[in-house]
C-alpha positions as semicolon CSV with decimal commas, in nm:
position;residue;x (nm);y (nm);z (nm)
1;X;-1,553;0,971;-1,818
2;X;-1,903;0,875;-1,929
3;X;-2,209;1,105;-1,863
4;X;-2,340;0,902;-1,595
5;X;-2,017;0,938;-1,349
6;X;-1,987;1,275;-1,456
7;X;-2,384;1,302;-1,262
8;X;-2,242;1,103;-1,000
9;X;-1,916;1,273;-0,949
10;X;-2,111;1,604;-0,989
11;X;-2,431;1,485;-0,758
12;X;-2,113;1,371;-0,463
13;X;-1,919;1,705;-0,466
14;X;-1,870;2,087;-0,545
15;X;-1,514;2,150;-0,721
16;X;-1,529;1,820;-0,881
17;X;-1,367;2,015;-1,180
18;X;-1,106;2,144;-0,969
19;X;-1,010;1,889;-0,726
20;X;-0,918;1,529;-0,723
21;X;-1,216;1,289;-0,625
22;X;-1,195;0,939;-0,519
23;X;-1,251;0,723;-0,839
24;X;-1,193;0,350;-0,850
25;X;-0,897;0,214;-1,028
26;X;-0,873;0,087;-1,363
27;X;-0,646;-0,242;-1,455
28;X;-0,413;-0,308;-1,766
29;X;-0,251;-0,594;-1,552
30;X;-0,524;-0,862;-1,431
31;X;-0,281;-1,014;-1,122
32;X;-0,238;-0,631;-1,025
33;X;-0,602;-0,620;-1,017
34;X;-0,697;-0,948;-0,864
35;X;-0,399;-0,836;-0,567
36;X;-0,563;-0,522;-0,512
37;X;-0,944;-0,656;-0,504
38;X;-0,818;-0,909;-0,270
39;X;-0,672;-0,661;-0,057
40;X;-1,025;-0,469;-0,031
41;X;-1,187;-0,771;0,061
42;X;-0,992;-0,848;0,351
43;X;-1,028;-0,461;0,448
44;X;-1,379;-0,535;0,469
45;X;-1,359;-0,792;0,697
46;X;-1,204;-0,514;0,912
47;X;-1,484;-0,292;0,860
48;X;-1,723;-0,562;0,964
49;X;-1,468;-0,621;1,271
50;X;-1,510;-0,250;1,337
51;X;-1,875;-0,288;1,335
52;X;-1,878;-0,601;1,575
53;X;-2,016;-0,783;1,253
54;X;-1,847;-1,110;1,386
55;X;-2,064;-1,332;1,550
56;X;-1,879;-1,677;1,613
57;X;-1,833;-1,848;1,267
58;X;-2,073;-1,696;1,107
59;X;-2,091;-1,413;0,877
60;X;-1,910;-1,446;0,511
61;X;-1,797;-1,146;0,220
62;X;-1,664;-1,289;-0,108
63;X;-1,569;-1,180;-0,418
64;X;-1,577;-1,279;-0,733
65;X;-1,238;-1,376;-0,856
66;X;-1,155;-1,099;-1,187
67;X;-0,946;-1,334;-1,402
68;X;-1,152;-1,700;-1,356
69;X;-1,499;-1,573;-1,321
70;X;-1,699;-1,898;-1,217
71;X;-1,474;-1,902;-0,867
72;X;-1,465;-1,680;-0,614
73;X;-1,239;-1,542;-0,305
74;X;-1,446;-1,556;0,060
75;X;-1,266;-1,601;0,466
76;X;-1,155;-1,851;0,571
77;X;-1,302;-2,064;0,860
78;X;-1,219;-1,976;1,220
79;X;-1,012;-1,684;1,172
80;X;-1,171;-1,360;1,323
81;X;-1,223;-1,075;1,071
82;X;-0,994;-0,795;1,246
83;X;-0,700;-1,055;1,165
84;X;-0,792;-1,167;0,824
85;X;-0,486;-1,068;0,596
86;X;-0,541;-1,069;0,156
87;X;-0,283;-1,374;0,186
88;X;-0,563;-1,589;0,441
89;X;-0,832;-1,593;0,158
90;X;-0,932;-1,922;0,007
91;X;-1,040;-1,918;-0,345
92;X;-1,342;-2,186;-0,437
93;X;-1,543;-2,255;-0,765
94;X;-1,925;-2,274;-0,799
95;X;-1,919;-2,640;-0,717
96;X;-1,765;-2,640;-0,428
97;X;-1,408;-2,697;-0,478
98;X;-1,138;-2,521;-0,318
99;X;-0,868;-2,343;-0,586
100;X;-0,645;-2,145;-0,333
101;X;-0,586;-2,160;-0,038
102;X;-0,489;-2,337;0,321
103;X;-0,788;-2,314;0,497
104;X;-1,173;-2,459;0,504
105;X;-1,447;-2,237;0,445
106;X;-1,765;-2,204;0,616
107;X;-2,037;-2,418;0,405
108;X;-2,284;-2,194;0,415
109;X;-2,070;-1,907;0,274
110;X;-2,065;-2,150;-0,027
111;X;-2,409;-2,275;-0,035
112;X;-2,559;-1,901;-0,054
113;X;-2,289;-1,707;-0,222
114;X;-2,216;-1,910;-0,505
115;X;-2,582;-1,920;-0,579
116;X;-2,599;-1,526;-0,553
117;X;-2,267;-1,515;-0,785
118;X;-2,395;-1,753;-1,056
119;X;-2,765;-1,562;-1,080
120;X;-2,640;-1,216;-1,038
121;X;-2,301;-1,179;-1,331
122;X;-2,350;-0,784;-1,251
123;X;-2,272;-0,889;-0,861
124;X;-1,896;-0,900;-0,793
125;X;-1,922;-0,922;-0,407
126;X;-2,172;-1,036;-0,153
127;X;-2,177;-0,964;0,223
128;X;-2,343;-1,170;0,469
129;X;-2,398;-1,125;0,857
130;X;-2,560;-1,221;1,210
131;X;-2,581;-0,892;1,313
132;X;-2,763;-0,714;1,648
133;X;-3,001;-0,487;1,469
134;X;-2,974;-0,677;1,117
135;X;-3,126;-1,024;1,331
136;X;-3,453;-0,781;1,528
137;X;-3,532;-0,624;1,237
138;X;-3,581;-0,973;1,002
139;X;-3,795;-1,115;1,316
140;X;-4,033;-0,819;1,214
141;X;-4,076;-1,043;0,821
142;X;-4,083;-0,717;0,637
143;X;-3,911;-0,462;0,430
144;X;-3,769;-0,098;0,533
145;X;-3,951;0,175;0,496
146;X;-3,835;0,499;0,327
147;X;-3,826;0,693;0,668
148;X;-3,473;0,882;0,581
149;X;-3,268;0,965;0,297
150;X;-3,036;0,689;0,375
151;X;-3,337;0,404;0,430
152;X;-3,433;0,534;0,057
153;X;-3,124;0,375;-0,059
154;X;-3,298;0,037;-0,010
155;X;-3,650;0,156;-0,141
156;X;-3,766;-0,137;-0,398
157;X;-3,444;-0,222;-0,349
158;X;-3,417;-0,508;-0,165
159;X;-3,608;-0,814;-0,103
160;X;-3,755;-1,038;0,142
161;X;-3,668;-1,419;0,185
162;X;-3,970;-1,521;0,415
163;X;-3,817;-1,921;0,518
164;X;-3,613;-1,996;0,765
165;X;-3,556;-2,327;0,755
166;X;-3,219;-2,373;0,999
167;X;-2,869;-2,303;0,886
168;X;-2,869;-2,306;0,512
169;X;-2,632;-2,549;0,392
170;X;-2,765;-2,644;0,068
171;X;-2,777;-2,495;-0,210
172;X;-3,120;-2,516;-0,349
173;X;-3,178;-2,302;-0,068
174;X;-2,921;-2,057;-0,205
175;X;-3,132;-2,055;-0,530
176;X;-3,446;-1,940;-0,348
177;X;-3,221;-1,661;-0,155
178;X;-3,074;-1,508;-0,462
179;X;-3,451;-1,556;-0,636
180;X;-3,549;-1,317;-0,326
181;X;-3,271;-1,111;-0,396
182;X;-3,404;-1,078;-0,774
183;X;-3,216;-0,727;-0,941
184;X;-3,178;-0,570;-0,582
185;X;-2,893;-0,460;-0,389
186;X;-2,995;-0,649;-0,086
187;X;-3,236;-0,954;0,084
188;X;-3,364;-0,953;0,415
189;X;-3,342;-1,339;0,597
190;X;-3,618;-1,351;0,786
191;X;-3,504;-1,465;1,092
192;X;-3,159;-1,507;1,023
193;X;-3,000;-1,124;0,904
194;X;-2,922;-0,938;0,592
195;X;-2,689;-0,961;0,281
196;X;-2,576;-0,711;0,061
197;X;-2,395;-0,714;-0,311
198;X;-2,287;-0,462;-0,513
199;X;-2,034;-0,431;-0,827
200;X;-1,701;-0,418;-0,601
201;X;-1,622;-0,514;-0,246
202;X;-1,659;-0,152;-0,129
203;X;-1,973;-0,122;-0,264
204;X;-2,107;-0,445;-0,102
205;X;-1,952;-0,398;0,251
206;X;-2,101;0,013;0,246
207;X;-2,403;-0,106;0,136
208;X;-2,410;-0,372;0,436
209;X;-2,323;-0,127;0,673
210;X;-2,555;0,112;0,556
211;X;-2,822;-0,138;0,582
212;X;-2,789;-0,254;0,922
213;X;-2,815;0,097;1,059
214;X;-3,124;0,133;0,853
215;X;-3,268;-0,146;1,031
216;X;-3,146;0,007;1,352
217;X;-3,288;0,337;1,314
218;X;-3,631;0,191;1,225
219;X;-3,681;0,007;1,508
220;X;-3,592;0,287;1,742
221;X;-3,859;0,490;1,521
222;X;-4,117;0,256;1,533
223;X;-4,091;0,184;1,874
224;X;-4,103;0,567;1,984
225;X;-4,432;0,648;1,782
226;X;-4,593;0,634;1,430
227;X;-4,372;0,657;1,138
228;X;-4,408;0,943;0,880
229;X;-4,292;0,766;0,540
230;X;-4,124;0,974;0,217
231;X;-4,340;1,000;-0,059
232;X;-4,318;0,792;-0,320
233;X;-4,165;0,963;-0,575
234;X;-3,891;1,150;-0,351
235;X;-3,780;0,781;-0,212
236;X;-3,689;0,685;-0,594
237;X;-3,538;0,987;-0,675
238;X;-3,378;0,999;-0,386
239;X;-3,245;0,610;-0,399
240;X;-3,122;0,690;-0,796
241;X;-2,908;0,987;-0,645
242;X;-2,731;0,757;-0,372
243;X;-2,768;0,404;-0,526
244;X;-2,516;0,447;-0,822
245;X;-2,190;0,195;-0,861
246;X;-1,979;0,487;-0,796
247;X;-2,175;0,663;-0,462
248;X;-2,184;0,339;-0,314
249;X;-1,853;0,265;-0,345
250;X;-1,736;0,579;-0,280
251;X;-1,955;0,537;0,072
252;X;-1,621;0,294;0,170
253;X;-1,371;0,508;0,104
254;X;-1,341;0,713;0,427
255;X;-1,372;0,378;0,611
256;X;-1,122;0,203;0,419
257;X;-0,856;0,484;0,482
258;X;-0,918;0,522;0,879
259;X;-0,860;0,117;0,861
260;X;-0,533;0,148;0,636
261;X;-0,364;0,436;0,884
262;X;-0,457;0,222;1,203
263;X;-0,350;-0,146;1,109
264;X;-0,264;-0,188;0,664
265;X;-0,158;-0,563;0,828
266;X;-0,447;-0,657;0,623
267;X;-0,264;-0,572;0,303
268;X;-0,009;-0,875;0,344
């Protein structure tokens, strides 16, 4: 275990020494892995379910695909999330082209998220949604503010893609979303909603989550009175404490085993 997740492991618990902690798993066996990552991604679209994260057709997660790195594995079209099974998702390359699977795939899941995936080789998953407080809060055409420990999570994290230009379905347009993304951990659309990436699936999806309750919380704040802000210095301590690979993952965890003991269906 390297220093770094020792501070992590340390930073998340008392008795890390002592008792077992969540850690993600390691592969020997590259199908085993694929399988399993597979299986998390459809989990997430159960999170997202949970979350009312489904809007129509839109809204997209994929994941880049562990053994042929220039495709990856996203929803297919029309299915809602709290049905989506490992064995419904449609594998596609950066051009477009559909590897596995039986069914379409929404074309602006492609047009944006293989831009992200080809820019960002430290991304392995990218989460995308219309949601309620996600939508008001990239009307307002700015960034969050460090107004909790949890909003510091995003603080100079995340960046700010100011044209809305109609559904995106080209991908130059991806190129200027993931150059608004830059190194972050998560754009705002103005006008459209928010995505989120991170090094696994469970990283991606907490971070979304986590996001869109930022947004939520600021615009109740905002609207009540003056906001008092986190100094400077405290919001990037505080974001290097929770912002790690292995907190923000381990943010999914607790989610991802409430989904598994009320409906694993998703593991088919």
């Amino acid at each position: 275990m390297s220093d770094n997740i020792k501070q992590d492991v340390n930073h998340m618990a008392i008795g890390a020494g002592k008792f077992n902690i969540p850690m993600p798993p390691t592969f020997t066996d590259k199908l085993a892995q694929r399988q399993y990552e597979k299986q998390r991604l459809a989990a997430g679209f159960r999170a997202f379910a949970l979350h009312q994260f489904d809007e129509g057709l839109a809204g997209h997660i994929t994941l880049r695909d562990c053994i042929d790195q220039d495709t990856f594995w996203v929803n297919p079209l029309g299915i809602h999330f709290s049905m989506i099974k490992a064995s419904d998702l449609v594998r596609i390359d950066h051009q477009g082209k559909i590897i596995e699977g039986a069914h379409a795939v929404n074309n602006a899941a492609f047009a944006i998220h293989s831009r992200v995936h080809m820019a960002r080789p430290d991304v392995n998953a990218v989460a995308h949604a219309h949601t309620k407080y996600g939508r008001a809060f990239s009307a307002l055409g700015e960034l969050l503010k460090p107004i909790s420990q949890d909003a510091c999570m995003f603080y100079e994290n995340h960046g700010l893609f100011e044209t809305f230009t109609g559904v995106v379905a080209q991908k130059d347009e991806g190129d200027l979303i993931a150059q608004a993304l830059g190194e972050h951990s998560a754009v705002i659309l103005q006008n459209h909603g928010l995505i989120t990436v991170g090094s696994s699936v469970d990283a991606a999806v907490a971070n979304f989550i986590l996001m869109d309750s930022c947004c939520q919380s600021q615009l109740l704040a905002q609207a009540a009175g003056p906001l008092t802000l986190i100094d400077h210095d405290i919001a990037l301590k505080t974001k290097a404490a929770n912002g790690s690979d292995l907190v923000t993952w381990g943010n999914f965890q607790p989610l991802y085993t409430m989904l598994h003991a009320s409906d694993p269906s998703f593991l088919a």
